Amino acid sequence: MVTIELRSVSKSYKKIKAVDNVSLKIKDNEYFILLGPTGAGKTTLLKLIAGLIKPDSGKVYFDGKDVTKLAPDARNIGFMFENYALFPHMSIYDNIAYSSRVHARDKNQTKTIVEQVLMMTLLTGRNKALPKEMSGGMQQRVALCRALMNLEQTKTLILDEPLKALDAGLRMSLRRELLQMAKSAQLQLTVVHVTNEEQEAMMVADKIAVINEGKVMQIGTPYEIYYRPNDLFVANFLSEINCFDGTCLKDQEPTWDIHSKSKRGDKFFAELQQDSYPILVDLGPSKPIATYIRKELYEKFEHGTKVLLVVRANHIKIRLGDRTVEKRNSLFGRIQRRKFMGAFYRFEVLCKLNGTEKLIIISTLATSEIHKNFVENSEVTVYFPKELGILFEHPGEEYIKEVFKLE
Ligand code: ATP
């Protein structure tokens, strides 16, 4: 069993606060992802967990035991960091087998495990090569092999962008392998894995911690982070979003039943409605917008609170013509640009809002109907189900600019 806990951990490099008062708990056998942009402090956090650096303040616990002062070797973990640090004069086989000495494993057993990890990373047959004879992606896989050698003993795997330099196909297959290995009944690993790719995070994580500027912005399951982000930065990091300035209409009686459950008995929407409450938002046009928000947020908002409504591009639906009378949460507009992205189309639709024009981004599955009929200049209605809006107290223009890297 391995649980990991950080309590109020901070680490600075001169004036840079790389990790700023971080507390988090990682459960036994949890696949835990640290997700964030470049320079967010993810590697520093991982090094603090591995014991490669010591915090300025705060404590690190493994299985409830304070390991803050323990050296990496004494923490009993398998780790792989971004700068692979392979031994240049040693063959690939020896690089991978090296740690077997520490674990006093016999030669035949070592050979079997090295062959297994080489096969998994598609490196079979390259065991005699030297690191300099391998590509960057191959060296990275060798470093990954090395981290995977002793998992039966260590049970903890610490990975810093382990799939970064790989092509898309290999990355996908290694994600599957890593997940399978972590969850295998035999190993049952606790994994801490750093990435800046949201898709990688969503695919493998039990839990995700979104990190920005040394701080944990949110910790949750992929589902929670995606559907119930607690901050604009988190919402925007996971997929393309649309933002609307609005005012909360808490005291206004809706002219339709905003409490209605999904007509089709949609279990998914019903789940999103749980522990949430519908609220009206005035965005300017005559019809207010309705959206579900968590009860604790609902209680915080007052009539007239300035809010920011966020809707993911892939949650907005698109129909031909003006359907704004029949569709709630809708706007009328014209397709300005469409791009074929393979599995989906990405539309930029210019809508009228508050006497000005607002560009709305929509991504929708690339069906033949979309391909044929939704061409540039078509008049369309865009709308979203009330379960899929995300509402924040307005964070101010400065923060919005910061999140979207404007100016
Ligand atoms: P990336 O995804 O680019 O690897 P990261 O999220 O892992 O980024 P860190 O490498 O932890 O981020 O860096 C966090 C901050 O600390 C950055 O501003 C970085 O420049 C700084 N930093 C990290 N290591 C050092 C160091 N050894 N000396 C000085 N500054 C450092």
XYZ file of C-alpha atoms and ligand atoms in Angstrom:
438
model
C 0.000 0.000 0.000
C 1.270 3.507 -0.847
C -0.514 6.762 -0.100
C 1.159 10.127 -0.667
C 0.306 13.376 1.048
C 1.699 16.882 0.708
C 0.889 19.354 3.483
C 1.382 23.078 2.796
C 4.461 22.450 0.671
C 6.308 25.432 -0.861
C 9.480 25.720 -2.932
C 11.036 28.851 -4.416
C 13.955 29.409 -6.750
C 15.173 32.912 -5.861
C 12.147 35.112 -6.587
C 10.151 32.417 -8.409
C 7.588 30.577 -6.288
C 7.646 27.297 -8.203
C 5.348 25.549 -5.683
C 3.142 27.709 -3.514
C 1.576 26.186 -0.398
C 0.335 22.978 -2.015
C -1.641 20.374 -0.100
C -2.934 17.215 -1.734
C -3.638 13.571 -0.983
C -3.033 10.669 -3.332
C -4.746 7.418 -2.431
C -3.347 3.917 -2.672
C -3.608 2.552 -6.235
C -4.739 5.926 -7.564
C -3.596 7.146 -10.978
C -3.006 10.813 -10.155
C -2.297 13.382 -12.857
C -0.642 16.761 -12.344
C -1.939 18.819 -15.274
C -0.913 22.348 -16.153
C 0.828 24.634 -18.618
C 4.557 24.956 -19.028
C 6.258 26.551 -16.013
C 3.294 25.795 -13.713
C 5.469 23.965 -11.182
C 4.536 20.359 -12.023
C 8.093 19.012 -12.264
C 9.050 20.783 -9.055
C 6.086 19.151 -7.294
C 7.115 15.760 -8.632
C 10.726 16.267 -7.487
C 9.448 17.147 -4.024
C 7.483 13.888 -3.968
C 10.465 11.880 -5.228
C 12.820 13.547 -2.721
C 15.123 14.982 -5.394
C 14.670 18.415 -3.821
C 13.567 19.472 -0.348
C 10.697 21.900 0.314
C 11.357 25.318 1.879
C 8.380 24.609 4.090
C 5.707 21.956 4.476
C 5.855 18.178 4.738
C 5.648 15.104 2.530
C 4.140 11.867 3.847
C 4.206 8.348 2.394
C 1.719 5.997 4.065
C 1.299 8.548 6.855
C 5.037 8.590 7.590
C 6.961 11.875 7.327
C 9.506 11.358 4.508
C 10.360 15.042 3.970
C 13.989 14.501 4.900
C 14.420 11.067 3.275
C 16.675 10.688 0.220
C 15.073 9.435 -3.038
C 16.556 5.908 -2.630
C 14.956 5.550 0.767
C 11.509 6.444 -0.608
C 11.276 3.252 -2.641
C 9.779 4.602 -5.852
C 10.253 4.128 -9.575
C 10.687 7.450 -11.332
C 11.339 8.971 -14.699
C 12.133 12.635 -15.191
C 12.075 14.770 -18.312
C 15.841 14.868 -18.815
C 16.228 11.135 -19.196
C 19.802 10.931 -17.869
C 20.694 7.593 -19.435
C 24.250 6.388 -18.820
C 25.907 7.234 -22.187
C 28.561 4.498 -22.062
C 26.121 1.717 -21.148
C 23.992 -0.300 -23.574
C 20.231 0.041 -23.512
C 20.012 -3.328 -21.740
C 22.443 -2.264 -19.011
C 20.747 1.105 -18.600
C 17.440 -0.644 -17.974
C 18.848 -3.493 -15.869
C 21.007 -1.216 -13.729
C 18.588 -0.902 -10.832
C 18.249 -4.697 -10.579
C 21.539 -4.643 -8.673
C 19.952 -2.504 -5.982
C 17.133 -5.006 -5.731
C 19.553 -7.963 -5.848
C 17.551 -9.669 -8.561
C 19.068 -12.689 -10.271
C 20.267 -12.428 -13.880
C 17.565 -14.569 -15.489
C 14.758 -12.770 -13.751
C 16.253 -9.415 -14.767
C 16.486 -10.581 -18.372
C 12.826 -11.607 -18.410
C 11.648 -8.275 -17.023
C 13.887 -6.233 -19.348
C 12.491 -8.164 -22.319
C 8.941 -7.504 -21.138
C 9.425 -3.755 -20.796
C 11.307 -3.542 -24.114
C 8.434 -5.338 -25.820
C 5.866 -3.051 -24.241
C 7.677 0.059 -25.468
C 8.354 -1.433 -28.928
C 12.118 -1.497 -28.411
C 12.694 -5.243 -28.734
C 15.961 -5.942 -30.509
C 17.586 -2.634 -29.549
C 19.086 -3.832 -26.257
C 22.699 -3.688 -27.452
C 22.510 -0.115 -28.811
C 24.021 2.849 -26.994
C 21.786 5.811 -26.037
C 23.443 8.066 -28.649
C 22.311 5.627 -31.355
C 18.666 6.098 -30.399
C 16.242 8.897 -31.333
C 14.911 11.267 -28.638
C 11.618 9.365 -28.446
C 13.467 6.032 -28.132
C 15.675 7.347 -25.341
C 12.560 8.502 -23.598
C 11.100 5.003 -23.858
C 14.308 3.544 -22.434
C 13.986 5.907 -19.480
C 10.395 4.748 -19.072
C 11.549 1.091 -19.168
C 14.009 1.860 -16.391
C 11.258 3.338 -14.230
C 9.129 0.233 -14.812
C 11.772 -2.290 -13.680
C 11.076 -2.602 -9.983
C 7.388 -1.960 -9.631
C 6.640 -5.191 -7.821
C 8.852 -3.953 -5.004
C 8.232 -0.225 -5.151
C 4.494 0.016 -6.001
C 4.912 3.733 -6.728
C 5.597 5.254 -10.099
C 6.498 8.912 -10.638
C 6.439 10.028 -14.267
C 7.353 13.434 -15.672
C 5.817 13.831 -19.141
C 6.654 10.218 -19.982
C 5.047 10.266 -23.434
C 5.983 13.769 -24.565
C 8.400 13.106 -27.436
C 6.379 10.274 -28.984
C 4.218 10.193 -32.085
C 0.444 10.064 -31.635
C 0.014 6.306 -32.266
C 2.722 5.217 -29.860
C 1.570 7.710 -27.255
C -1.921 6.250 -27.374
C -0.738 2.659 -27.061
C 1.639 3.495 -24.183
C -1.135 5.337 -22.345
C -3.175 2.142 -22.507
C -0.232 0.041 -21.359
C 0.566 2.345 -18.445
C -3.020 2.315 -17.282
C -3.282 -1.454 -17.606
C -0.088 -1.952 -15.678
C -1.074 0.493 -12.936
C -4.395 -1.242 -12.437
C -3.226 -4.865 -12.817
C -4.193 -7.000 -9.846
C -0.560 -8.032 -9.502
C 0.944 -4.535 -9.286
C -1.804 -2.131 -8.091
C 0.408 0.905 -8.399
C 0.093 4.407 -7.055
C 1.054 6.625 -10.004
C 1.819 10.357 -10.106
C 2.115 11.453 -13.720
C 2.828 14.965 -15.026
C 1.448 16.139 -18.329
C 0.339 19.320 -20.058
C -2.052 17.444 -22.334
C -5.632 17.354 -21.209
C -6.460 14.325 -23.358
C -3.717 12.293 -21.744
C -4.975 13.366 -18.334
C -8.575 12.453 -19.121
C -7.606 9.067 -20.499
C -5.556 7.713 -17.626
C -6.452 9.675 -14.485
C -8.541 8.636 -11.531
C -7.897 12.133 -10.200
C -6.489 15.279 -11.771
C -4.866 18.214 -9.996
C -4.838 21.265 -12.257
C -1.750 23.362 -11.469
C -1.040 26.970 -12.415
C 1.661 29.322 -11.145
C 2.680 26.923 -8.395
C -0.835 26.546 -7.014
C -3.389 23.763 -7.138
C -6.401 25.275 -8.894
C -8.652 22.221 -8.490
C -8.448 18.536 -7.661
C -11.150 16.202 -8.884
C -12.112 13.321 -11.119
C -11.894 14.022 -14.856
C -15.698 14.345 -14.792
C -15.705 16.937 -11.998
C -12.921 18.988 -13.536
C -14.631 18.981 -16.920
C -18.255 19.597 -15.984
C -17.818 21.473 -12.716
C -14.600 23.500 -13.007
C -14.246 25.920 -10.102
C -12.228 28.497 -12.020
C -12.013 29.998 -15.518
C -8.418 28.808 -15.914
C -9.448 25.199 -15.229
C -12.451 25.445 -17.587
C -10.307 26.816 -20.398
C -7.432 24.366 -19.911
C -9.586 21.326 -20.654
C -11.224 22.398 -23.932
C -12.139 25.396 -26.045
C -14.792 27.545 -24.351
C -17.092 30.507 -24.964
C -17.518 33.235 -22.338
C -20.435 35.627 -21.886
C -20.673 38.556 -19.466
C -23.997 38.507 -17.664
C -26.049 39.399 -14.634
C -27.644 36.924 -12.302
C -31.474 37.072 -12.208
C -32.027 35.185 -8.998
C -35.324 36.885 -8.124
C -36.855 36.753 -11.570
C -39.621 34.240 -12.131
C -38.915 32.202 -15.246
C -41.666 32.122 -17.866
C -41.033 28.413 -18.455
C -40.297 25.434 -16.296
C -36.549 25.614 -15.816
C -36.700 22.835 -13.242
C -37.876 20.332 -15.846
C -35.982 17.092 -15.969
C -34.714 15.902 -19.305
C -37.706 14.717 -21.393
C -35.849 11.717 -22.689
C -35.035 10.717 -19.159
C -31.405 11.298 -19.970
C -29.448 9.818 -17.069
C -26.407 11.908 -17.853
C -28.253 15.229 -17.594
C -30.082 13.959 -14.529
C -26.684 13.362 -12.935
C -25.568 16.895 -13.779
C -28.781 18.227 -12.241
C -28.084 16.437 -8.974
C -26.916 18.725 -6.166
C -27.429 21.625 -8.571
C -30.027 24.305 -9.033
C -31.214 26.210 -12.118
C -30.633 29.933 -12.293
C -31.454 32.636 -14.861
C -28.760 34.841 -16.352
C -29.311 38.039 -18.303
C -26.858 38.287 -21.209
C -28.609 41.227 -22.859
C -31.164 39.806 -25.299
C -34.854 39.688 -24.306
C -34.732 36.022 -23.333
C -32.622 35.159 -20.277
C -30.406 32.092 -20.315
C -30.941 29.261 -17.836
C -28.201 27.115 -16.415
C -27.703 24.647 -13.588
C -25.121 25.490 -10.968
C -23.978 23.789 -7.780
C -26.109 24.596 -4.769
C -23.272 26.198 -2.798
C -22.665 28.606 -5.683
C -26.397 29.269 -6.030
C -26.528 30.294 -2.406
C -23.631 32.722 -2.915
C -25.196 34.550 -5.855
C -27.612 37.422 -5.371
C -29.965 39.091 -7.813
C -27.754 41.413 -9.852
C -24.417 39.647 -9.206
C -22.123 40.107 -12.207
C -21.324 36.683 -13.625
C -19.410 34.999 -16.401
C -21.261 32.254 -18.242
C -18.953 29.682 -19.815
C -20.073 27.112 -22.381
C -17.730 24.557 -23.922
C -17.513 24.728 -27.732
C -18.550 21.084 -27.992
C -21.616 21.603 -25.791
C -23.191 24.099 -28.182
C -25.562 22.658 -30.758
C -26.146 24.142 -34.164
C -29.325 24.066 -36.325
C -30.128 25.691 -39.669
C -32.379 28.778 -39.727
C -33.869 30.870 -36.954
C -35.126 28.563 -34.187
C -34.678 31.076 -31.385
C -38.431 31.104 -30.639
C -38.609 27.376 -29.931
C -35.118 26.840 -28.480
C -34.151 28.071 -25.024
C -30.587 29.245 -24.426
C -30.279 30.145 -28.075
C -28.804 32.850 -30.290
C -29.229 33.502 -33.982
C -26.170 33.915 -36.172
C -24.301 33.246 -39.362
C -21.470 30.791 -39.959
C -18.408 32.846 -40.645
C -15.874 30.047 -40.866
C -15.882 26.281 -40.720
C -12.922 23.946 -40.460
C -12.884 20.197 -40.959
C -10.900 18.719 -38.078
C -11.316 15.015 -38.838
C -13.675 13.659 -36.197
C -15.443 17.020 -35.880
C -16.091 20.367 -37.508
C -15.119 23.609 -35.837
C -17.413 26.550 -36.583
C -17.031 30.236 -35.905
C -20.513 31.729 -35.813
C -21.135 35.465 -35.641
C -24.162 36.101 -33.404
C -25.938 39.322 -32.504
C -25.697 40.060 -28.805
C -26.319 43.372 -27.061
C -26.275 45.313 -30.322
C -22.783 44.036 -31.133
C -21.525 40.894 -32.780
C -20.148 38.043 -30.732
C -18.072 35.237 -32.176
C -19.143 31.838 -30.872
C -17.010 28.745 -31.306
C -18.765 25.437 -31.819
C -17.310 22.022 -32.383
C -19.623 19.311 -33.515
C -19.301 15.746 -34.732
C -18.534 15.607 -38.463
C -21.700 13.921 -39.759
C -22.590 13.942 -43.448
C -25.487 16.323 -42.684
C -23.109 18.830 -41.119
C -20.717 18.394 -44.032
C -23.446 18.987 -46.653
C -25.646 21.675 -45.138
C -23.683 23.739 -42.631
C -21.592 25.745 -45.040
C -20.074 29.187 -44.573
C -22.657 32.012 -44.607
C -25.560 29.717 -43.565
C -27.954 31.279 -41.073
C -28.069 29.165 -37.945
C -29.358 28.948 -34.400
C -26.853 27.992 -31.738
C -28.001 26.734 -28.339
C -26.970 24.626 -25.385
C -28.831 22.491 -22.828
C -29.239 24.169 -19.435
C -27.273 21.380 -17.754
C -24.108 22.269 -19.668
C -23.529 25.910 -18.739
C -20.815 26.811 -16.215
C -21.246 29.943 -14.136
C -18.592 31.917 -12.249
C -18.797 35.102 -10.266
C -17.314 37.547 -12.780
C -13.516 37.308 -12.291
C -12.797 40.733 -13.886
C -11.414 41.631 -17.297
C -7.781 41.408 -16.159
C -8.098 37.767 -15.134
C -9.957 36.913 -18.345
C -7.131 38.460 -20.385
C -4.583 36.527 -18.344
C -6.360 33.196 -18.881
C -6.727 33.738 -22.619
C -3.203 35.188 -22.905
C -4.532 38.409 -24.451
C -2.077 41.328 -24.699
P 7.207 22.259 -17.921
O 5.869 21.694 -18.294
O 7.679 23.296 -18.906
O 8.229 21.222 -17.617
P 6.609 22.658 -15.097
O 5.161 22.888 -14.839
O 7.127 21.297 -14.849
O 6.972 23.143 -16.562
P 8.699 23.551 -13.315
O 9.794 22.924 -14.114
O 8.342 22.922 -12.039
O 7.385 23.729 -14.204
O 9.098 25.074 -13.062
C 8.303 25.971 -12.285
C 9.027 27.320 -12.223
O 10.224 27.181 -11.459
C 9.432 27.872 -13.566
O 9.264 29.256 -13.555
C 10.891 27.491 -13.679
O 11.580 28.412 -14.496
C 11.355 27.553 -12.237
N 12.436 26.584 -11.950
C 12.326 25.247 -11.976
N 13.506 24.662 -11.641
C 14.385 25.664 -11.425
C 15.774 25.715 -11.018
N 16.466 24.611 -10.783
N 16.330 26.932 -10.879
C 15.619 28.065 -11.091
N 14.320 28.087 -11.447
C 13.691 26.916 -11.619
